[in-house]
C-alpha positions as CSV (number, residue, x, y, z in Angstrom):
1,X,7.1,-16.9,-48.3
2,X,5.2,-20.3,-47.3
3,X,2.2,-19.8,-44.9
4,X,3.8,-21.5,-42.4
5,X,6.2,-18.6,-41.6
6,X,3.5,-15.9,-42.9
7,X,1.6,-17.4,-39.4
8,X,4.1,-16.1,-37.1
9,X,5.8,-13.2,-39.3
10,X,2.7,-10.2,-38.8
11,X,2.5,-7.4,-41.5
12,X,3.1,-3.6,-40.8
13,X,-0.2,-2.3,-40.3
14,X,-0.8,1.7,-40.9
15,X,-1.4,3.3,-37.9
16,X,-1.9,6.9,-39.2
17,X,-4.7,8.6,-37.8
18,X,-5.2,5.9,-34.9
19,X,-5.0,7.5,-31.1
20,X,-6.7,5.7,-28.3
21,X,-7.3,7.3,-24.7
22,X,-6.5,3.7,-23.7
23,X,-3.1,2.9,-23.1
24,X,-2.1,-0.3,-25.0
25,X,-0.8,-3.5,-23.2
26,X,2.0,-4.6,-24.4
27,X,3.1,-8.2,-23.7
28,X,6.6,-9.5,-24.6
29,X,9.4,-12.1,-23.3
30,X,11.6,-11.3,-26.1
31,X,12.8,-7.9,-27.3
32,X,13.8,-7.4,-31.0
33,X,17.0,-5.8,-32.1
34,X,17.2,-4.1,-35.5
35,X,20.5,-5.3,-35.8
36,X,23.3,-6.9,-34.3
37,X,25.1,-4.3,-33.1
38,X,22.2,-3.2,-31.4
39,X,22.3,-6.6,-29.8
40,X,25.5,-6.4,-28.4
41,X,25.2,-3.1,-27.0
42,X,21.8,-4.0,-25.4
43,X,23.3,-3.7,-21.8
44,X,24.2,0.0,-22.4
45,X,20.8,0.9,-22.7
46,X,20.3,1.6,-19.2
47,X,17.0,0.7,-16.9
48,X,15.0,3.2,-19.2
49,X,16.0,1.1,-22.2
50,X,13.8,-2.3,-23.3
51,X,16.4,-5.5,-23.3
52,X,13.9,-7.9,-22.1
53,X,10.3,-8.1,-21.1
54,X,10.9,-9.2,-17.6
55,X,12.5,-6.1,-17.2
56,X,9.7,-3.7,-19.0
57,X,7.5,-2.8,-21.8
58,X,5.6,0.4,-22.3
59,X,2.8,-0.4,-20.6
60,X,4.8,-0.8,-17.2
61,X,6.9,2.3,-18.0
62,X,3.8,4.4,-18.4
63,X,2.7,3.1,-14.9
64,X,6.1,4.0,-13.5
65,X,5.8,7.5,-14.9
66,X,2.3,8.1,-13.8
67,X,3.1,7.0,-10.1
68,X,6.3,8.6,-10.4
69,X,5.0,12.3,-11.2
70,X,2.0,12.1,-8.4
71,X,4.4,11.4,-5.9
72,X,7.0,13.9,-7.2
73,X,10.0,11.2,-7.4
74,X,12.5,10.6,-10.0
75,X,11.7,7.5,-10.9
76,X,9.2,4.1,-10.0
77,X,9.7,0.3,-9.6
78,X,7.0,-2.1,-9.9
79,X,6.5,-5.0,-8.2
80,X,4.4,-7.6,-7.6
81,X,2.8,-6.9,-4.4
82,X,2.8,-4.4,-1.4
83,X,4.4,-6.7,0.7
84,X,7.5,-7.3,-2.1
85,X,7.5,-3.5,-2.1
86,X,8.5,-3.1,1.3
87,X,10.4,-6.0,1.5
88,X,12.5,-5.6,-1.9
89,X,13.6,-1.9,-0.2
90,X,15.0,-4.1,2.6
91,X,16.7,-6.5,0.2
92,X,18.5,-3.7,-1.3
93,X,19.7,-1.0,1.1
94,X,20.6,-4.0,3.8
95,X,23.7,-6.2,4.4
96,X,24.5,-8.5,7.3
97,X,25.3,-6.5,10.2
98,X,22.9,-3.8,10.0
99,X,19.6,-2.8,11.3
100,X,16.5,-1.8,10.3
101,X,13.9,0.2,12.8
102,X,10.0,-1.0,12.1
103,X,7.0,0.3,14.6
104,X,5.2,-1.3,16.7
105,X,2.4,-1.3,14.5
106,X,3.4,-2.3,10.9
107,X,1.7,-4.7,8.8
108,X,1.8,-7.9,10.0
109,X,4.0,-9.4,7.5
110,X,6.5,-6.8,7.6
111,X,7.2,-8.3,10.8
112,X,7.2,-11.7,10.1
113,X,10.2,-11.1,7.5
114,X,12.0,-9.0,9.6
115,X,12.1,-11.9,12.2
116,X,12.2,-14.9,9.4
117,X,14.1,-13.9,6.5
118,X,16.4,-11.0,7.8
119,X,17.8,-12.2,10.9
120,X,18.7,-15.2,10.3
121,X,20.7,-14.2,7.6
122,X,22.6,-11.4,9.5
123,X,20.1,-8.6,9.3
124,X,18.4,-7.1,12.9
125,X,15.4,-5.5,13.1
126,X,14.2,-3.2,16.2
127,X,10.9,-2.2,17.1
128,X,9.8,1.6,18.0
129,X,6.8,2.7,18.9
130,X,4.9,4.9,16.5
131,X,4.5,7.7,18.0
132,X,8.1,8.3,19.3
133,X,8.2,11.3,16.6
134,X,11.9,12.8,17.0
135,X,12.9,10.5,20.0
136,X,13.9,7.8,17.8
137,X,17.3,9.2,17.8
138,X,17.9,7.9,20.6
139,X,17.2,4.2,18.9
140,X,19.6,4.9,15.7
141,X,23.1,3.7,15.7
142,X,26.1,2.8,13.6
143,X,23.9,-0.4,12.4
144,X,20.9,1.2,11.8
145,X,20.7,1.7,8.0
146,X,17.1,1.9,7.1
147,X,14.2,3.3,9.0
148,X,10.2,2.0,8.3
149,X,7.5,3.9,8.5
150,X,3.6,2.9,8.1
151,X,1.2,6.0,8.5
152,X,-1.5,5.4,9.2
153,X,-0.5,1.9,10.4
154,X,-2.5,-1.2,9.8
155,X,-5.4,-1.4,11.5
156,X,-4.3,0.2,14.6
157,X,-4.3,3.5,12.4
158,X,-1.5,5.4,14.2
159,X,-0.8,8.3,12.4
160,X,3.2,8.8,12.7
161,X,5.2,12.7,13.0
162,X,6.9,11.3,9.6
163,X,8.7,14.6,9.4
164,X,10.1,14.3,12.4
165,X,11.3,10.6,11.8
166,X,12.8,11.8,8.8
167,X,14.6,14.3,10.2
168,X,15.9,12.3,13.1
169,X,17.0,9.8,10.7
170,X,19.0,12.4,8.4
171,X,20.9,13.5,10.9
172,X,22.6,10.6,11.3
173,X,22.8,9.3,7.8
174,X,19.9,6.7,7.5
175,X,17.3,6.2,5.0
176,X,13.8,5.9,5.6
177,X,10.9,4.2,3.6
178,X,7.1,4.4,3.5
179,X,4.6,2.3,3.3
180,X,1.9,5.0,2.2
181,X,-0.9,2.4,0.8
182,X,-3.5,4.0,2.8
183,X,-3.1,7.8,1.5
184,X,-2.1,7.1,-2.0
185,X,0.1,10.4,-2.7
186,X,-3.4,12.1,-3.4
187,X,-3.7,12.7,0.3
188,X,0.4,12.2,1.4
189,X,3.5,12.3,-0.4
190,X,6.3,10.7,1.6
191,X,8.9,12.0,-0.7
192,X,8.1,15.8,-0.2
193,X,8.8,15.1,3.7
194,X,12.0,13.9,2.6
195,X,11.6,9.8,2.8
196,X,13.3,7.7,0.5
197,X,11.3,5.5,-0.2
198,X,7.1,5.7,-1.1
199,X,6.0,2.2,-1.2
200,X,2.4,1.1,-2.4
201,X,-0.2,-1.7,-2.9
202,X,-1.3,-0.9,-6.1
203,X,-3.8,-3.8,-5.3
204,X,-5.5,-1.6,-2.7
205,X,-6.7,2.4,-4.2
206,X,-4.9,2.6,-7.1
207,X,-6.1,-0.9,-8.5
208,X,-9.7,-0.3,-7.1
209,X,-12.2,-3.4,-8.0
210,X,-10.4,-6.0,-5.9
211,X,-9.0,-7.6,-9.1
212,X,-5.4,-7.1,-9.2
213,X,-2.2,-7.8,-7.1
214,X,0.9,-5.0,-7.9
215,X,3.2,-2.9,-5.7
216,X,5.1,0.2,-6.3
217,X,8.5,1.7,-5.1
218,X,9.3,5.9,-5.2
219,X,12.2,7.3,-5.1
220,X,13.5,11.0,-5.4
221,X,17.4,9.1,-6.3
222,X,18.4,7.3,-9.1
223,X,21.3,5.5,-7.0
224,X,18.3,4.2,-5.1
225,X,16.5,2.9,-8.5
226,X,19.8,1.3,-9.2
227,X,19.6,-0.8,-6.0
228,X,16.5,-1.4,-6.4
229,X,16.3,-2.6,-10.0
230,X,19.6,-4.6,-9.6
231,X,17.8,-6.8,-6.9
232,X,14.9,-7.5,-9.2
233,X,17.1,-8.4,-11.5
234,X,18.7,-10.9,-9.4
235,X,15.8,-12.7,-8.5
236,X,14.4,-12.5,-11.7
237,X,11.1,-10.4,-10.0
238,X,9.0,-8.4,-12.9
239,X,5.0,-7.8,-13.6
240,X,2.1,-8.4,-15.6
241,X,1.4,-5.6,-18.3
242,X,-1.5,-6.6,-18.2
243,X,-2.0,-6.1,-14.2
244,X,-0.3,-3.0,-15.0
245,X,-3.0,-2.0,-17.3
246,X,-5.7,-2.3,-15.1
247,X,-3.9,-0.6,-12.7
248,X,-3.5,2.4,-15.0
249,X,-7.5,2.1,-15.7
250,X,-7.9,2.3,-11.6
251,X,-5.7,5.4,-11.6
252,X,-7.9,7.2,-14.0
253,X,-11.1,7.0,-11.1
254,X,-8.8,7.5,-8.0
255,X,-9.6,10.5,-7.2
256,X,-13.2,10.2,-7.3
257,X,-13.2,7.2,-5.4
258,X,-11.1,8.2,-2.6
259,X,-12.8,11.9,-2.3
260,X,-16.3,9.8,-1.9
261,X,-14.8,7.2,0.8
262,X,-12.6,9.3,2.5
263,X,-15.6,11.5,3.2
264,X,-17.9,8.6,3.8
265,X,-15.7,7.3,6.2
266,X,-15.2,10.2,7.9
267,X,-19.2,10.4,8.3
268,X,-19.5,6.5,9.4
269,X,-16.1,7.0,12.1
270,X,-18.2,9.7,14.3
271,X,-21.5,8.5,14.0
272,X,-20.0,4.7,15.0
273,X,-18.5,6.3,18.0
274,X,-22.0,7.1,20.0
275,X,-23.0,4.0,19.8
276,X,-23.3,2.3,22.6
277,X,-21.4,-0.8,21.1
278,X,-18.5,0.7,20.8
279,X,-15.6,1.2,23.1
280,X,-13.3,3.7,20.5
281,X,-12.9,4.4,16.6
282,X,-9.4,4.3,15.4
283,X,-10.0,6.8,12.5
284,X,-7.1,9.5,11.6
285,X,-9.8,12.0,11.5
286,X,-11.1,11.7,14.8
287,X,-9.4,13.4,18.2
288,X,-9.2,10.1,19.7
289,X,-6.9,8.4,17.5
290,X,-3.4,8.3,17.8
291,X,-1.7,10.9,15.8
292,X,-4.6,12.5,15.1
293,X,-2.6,15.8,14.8
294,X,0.1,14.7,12.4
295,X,-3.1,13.8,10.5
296,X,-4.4,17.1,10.8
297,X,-1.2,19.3,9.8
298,X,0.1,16.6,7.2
299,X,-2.6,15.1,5.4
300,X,-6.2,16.8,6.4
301,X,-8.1,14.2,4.0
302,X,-9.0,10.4,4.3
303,X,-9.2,7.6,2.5
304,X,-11.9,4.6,3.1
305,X,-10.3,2.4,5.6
306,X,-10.3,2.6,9.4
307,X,-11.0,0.4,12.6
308,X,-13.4,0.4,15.6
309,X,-12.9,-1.5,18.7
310,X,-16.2,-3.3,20.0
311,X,-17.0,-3.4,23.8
312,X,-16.6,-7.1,24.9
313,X,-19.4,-9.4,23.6
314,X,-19.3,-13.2,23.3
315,X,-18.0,-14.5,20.4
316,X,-21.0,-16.1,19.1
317,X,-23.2,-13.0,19.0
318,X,-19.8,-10.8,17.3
319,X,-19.7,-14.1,14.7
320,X,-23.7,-14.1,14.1
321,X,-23.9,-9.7,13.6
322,X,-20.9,-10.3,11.1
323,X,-22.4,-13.2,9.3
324,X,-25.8,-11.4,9.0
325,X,-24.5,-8.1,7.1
326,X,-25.7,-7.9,4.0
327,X,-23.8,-5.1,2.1
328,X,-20.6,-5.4,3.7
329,X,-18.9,-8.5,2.1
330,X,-16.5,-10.2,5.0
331,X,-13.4,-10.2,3.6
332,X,-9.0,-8.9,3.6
333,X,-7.4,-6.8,1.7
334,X,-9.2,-3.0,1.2
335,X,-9.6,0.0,-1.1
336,X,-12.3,-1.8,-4.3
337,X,-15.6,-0.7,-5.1
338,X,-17.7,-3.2,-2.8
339,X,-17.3,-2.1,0.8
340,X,-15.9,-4.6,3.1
341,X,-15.3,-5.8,6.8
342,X,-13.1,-8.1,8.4
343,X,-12.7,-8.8,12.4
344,X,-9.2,-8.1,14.1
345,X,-6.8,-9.2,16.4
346,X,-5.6,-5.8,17.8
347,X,-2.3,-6.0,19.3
348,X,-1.3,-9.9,19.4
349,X,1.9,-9.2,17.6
350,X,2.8,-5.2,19.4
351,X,6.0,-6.0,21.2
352,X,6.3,-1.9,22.6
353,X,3.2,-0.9,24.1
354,X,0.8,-3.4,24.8
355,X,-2.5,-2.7,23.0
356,X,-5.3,-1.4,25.9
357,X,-8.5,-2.5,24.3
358,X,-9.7,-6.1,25.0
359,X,-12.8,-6.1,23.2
360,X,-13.4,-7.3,19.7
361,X,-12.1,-5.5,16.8
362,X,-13.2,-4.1,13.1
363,X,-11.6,-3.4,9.9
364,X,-14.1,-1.4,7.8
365,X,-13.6,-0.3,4.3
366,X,-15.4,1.8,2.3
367,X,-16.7,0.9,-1.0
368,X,-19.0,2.4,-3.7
369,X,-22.5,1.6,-2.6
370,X,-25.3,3.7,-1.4
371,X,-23.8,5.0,2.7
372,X,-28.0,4.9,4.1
373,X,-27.6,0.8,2.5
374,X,-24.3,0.7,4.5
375,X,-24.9,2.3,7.2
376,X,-28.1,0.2,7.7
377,X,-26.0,-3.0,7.9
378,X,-23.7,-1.5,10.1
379,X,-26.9,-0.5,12.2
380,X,-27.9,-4.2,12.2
381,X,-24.9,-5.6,13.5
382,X,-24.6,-2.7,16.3
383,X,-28.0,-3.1,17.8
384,X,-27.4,-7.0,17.5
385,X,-24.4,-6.8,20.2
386,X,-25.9,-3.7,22.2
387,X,-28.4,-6.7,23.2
388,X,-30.8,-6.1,24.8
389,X,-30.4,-2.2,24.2
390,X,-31.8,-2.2,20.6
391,X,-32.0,1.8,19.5
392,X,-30.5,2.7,16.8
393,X,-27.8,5.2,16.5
394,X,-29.4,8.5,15.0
């Protein structure tokens, strides 16, 4: 054999007596066959099999099977985002002529396809309000084929009766889907209530140091993992083993990290709402958010992320407070290690009820550091818009 083909041909290596607690990244385009036959017959091997790395390796199936068996489904599909989880759902259980049901207060993007990229292609899309619980019956007819969820939803933090959504929609045929980013199945499994569909940002909890991009898809059906996979397949839609891999790393320090935030959260949500600065905490744990007692029978635990609404201030003191935080990092996205905080619009896009709250508006996420350094910054920015009241919040 010349060196020219010993360069790409690699020897058999023994690998008795190796075992790593790491699972290995595998990265591969091509998949061999050991013979022709095998070849040939590749398409019989099913979703499970390996045909082509676009479509698998085991890295990405050990992913699959960790999500899968935490939230007690049948199966997982990964994809690249949180957004192309909910939206690849869509893609697959919708045809021209039917209707999907969002609420009022689903991420923002959701919308936007609904109105950009379904409708104009045949597909409707209502608009319920959260908390309608078991009266959305009343909104699901022969069109309506798939019902969203999003509890808590973004940044308004709604926390919906899923079970009773569920149960509304079964009655009359129709699936329903999840987009359960903010509990992670840790604190919620959507499946156990009977939703078909638990849909993640990996890149949020699971991920966990703000260096990744990955979504995930549930299900408790392997009819719906056909669907599902078929459309991926279509457009040619797969992921990174290696984002895959540091997603299974994140997995391994979830629950740590969200028992520590959750409870930190918790903490900062009631002491932020005696300060004079603010008008209301939006924070599933607390009585005054919406749903709180869906929160209370169904999940009883939190996660990191929640929203307070600021009484009115001018804009140039909120932008200064912000811009002088020193531990909190201004920025999107949620769910790593450094704690972050980004200002909101509350209720620009709500189309149902018209949001109540006119002052300014806070995404807070909890990270890793010390809470007395955060709450400290937090302190700063209050007493800079209680001005001129400048005691700080015991």
């Amino acid at each position: 054999m010349h060196d020219t083909t010993r360069c790409v041909h690699h020897p058999a290596v023994n690998e008795e007596g190796y075992a790593s607690l790491t699972v290995p990244t595998h990265r591969a385009s091509t998949i061999v066959y050991p013979d022709a036959a095998s070849f040939f017959a590749r398409r019989h091997r099913g979703f499970d099999g390996y045909t082509y790395g676009l479509h698998g390796t085991p890295t990405t199936r050990t992913l699959e099977a960790q999500l899968t068996a935490l939230h007690g489904g049948v199966r997982t599909v990964l994809v690249p985002s949180g957004q192309a989880a909910v939206t690849i759902v869509m893609l697959s259980v919708l045809l021209p002529g039917d209707k999907v049901l969002i609420p009022d207060q689903v991420y923002q993007p959701v919308r936007s396809f609904c109105e950009e990229y379904l409708t104009p292609r045949g597909i409707d899309y209502g608009v319920y309000d959260p908390l309608i619980g078991a009266g959305i019956a009343a909104l699901i007819d022969d069109r309506v084929k798939l019902v969203w969820v999003e509890s808590p939803g973004s940044n308004t933090m709604e926390v919906q009766d899923v079970p009773a959504i569920v149960k509304a929609a079964k009655a009359k045929g129709v699936l329903v889907g999840c987009d359960n980013t903010w509990a992670t199945p840790l604190i919620f499994k959507p499946l156990a209530h009977g939703a078909d569909f638990a849909c993640e940002a990996l890149t949020k909890y699971v991920g966990g140091h703000s260096d990744l991009l990955l979504g995930s898809v549930t299900v408790a059906d392997l009819g719906l993992r056909e669907k599902l996979k078929e459309t991926l397949r279509g457009f040619g839609v797969g992921v990174s083993p290696d984002e895959c891999q540091l997603a299974l790393r994140g997995l391994e320090t979830l629950a740590l990290r969200l028992a520590h935030m959750g409870k930190v959260s918790e903490d900062f949500a009631r002491r932020l709402a005696r300060s004079p600065a603010v008008e209301t905490v939006l924070h599933p744990a607390l009585p005054s958010c919406p749903g709180h007692e869906f929160w209370q029978r169904d999940m009883g635990r939190s996660s990191g992320v929640f929203s307070v609404v600021l009484k009115p201030a001018p804009h140039a003191l909120f932008e200064a407070a912000l811009s002088a935080l020193k531990v909190f990092a201004i920025g999107a996205s949620w769910g790593g290690t450094r704690s972050l905080i980004a200002p909101l619009a509350l209720g620009g896009e709500r189309t149902v009820n018209l949001w109540p709250h006119p002052g300014p508006a806070l995404r807070i996420s909890i990270g890793l550091e010390d809470p007395d350094d955060l709450w400290n910054d937090l302190d700063t920015l209050l007493v800079a818009l209680e001005r001129p009241a400048a005691a700080k919040v015991a």
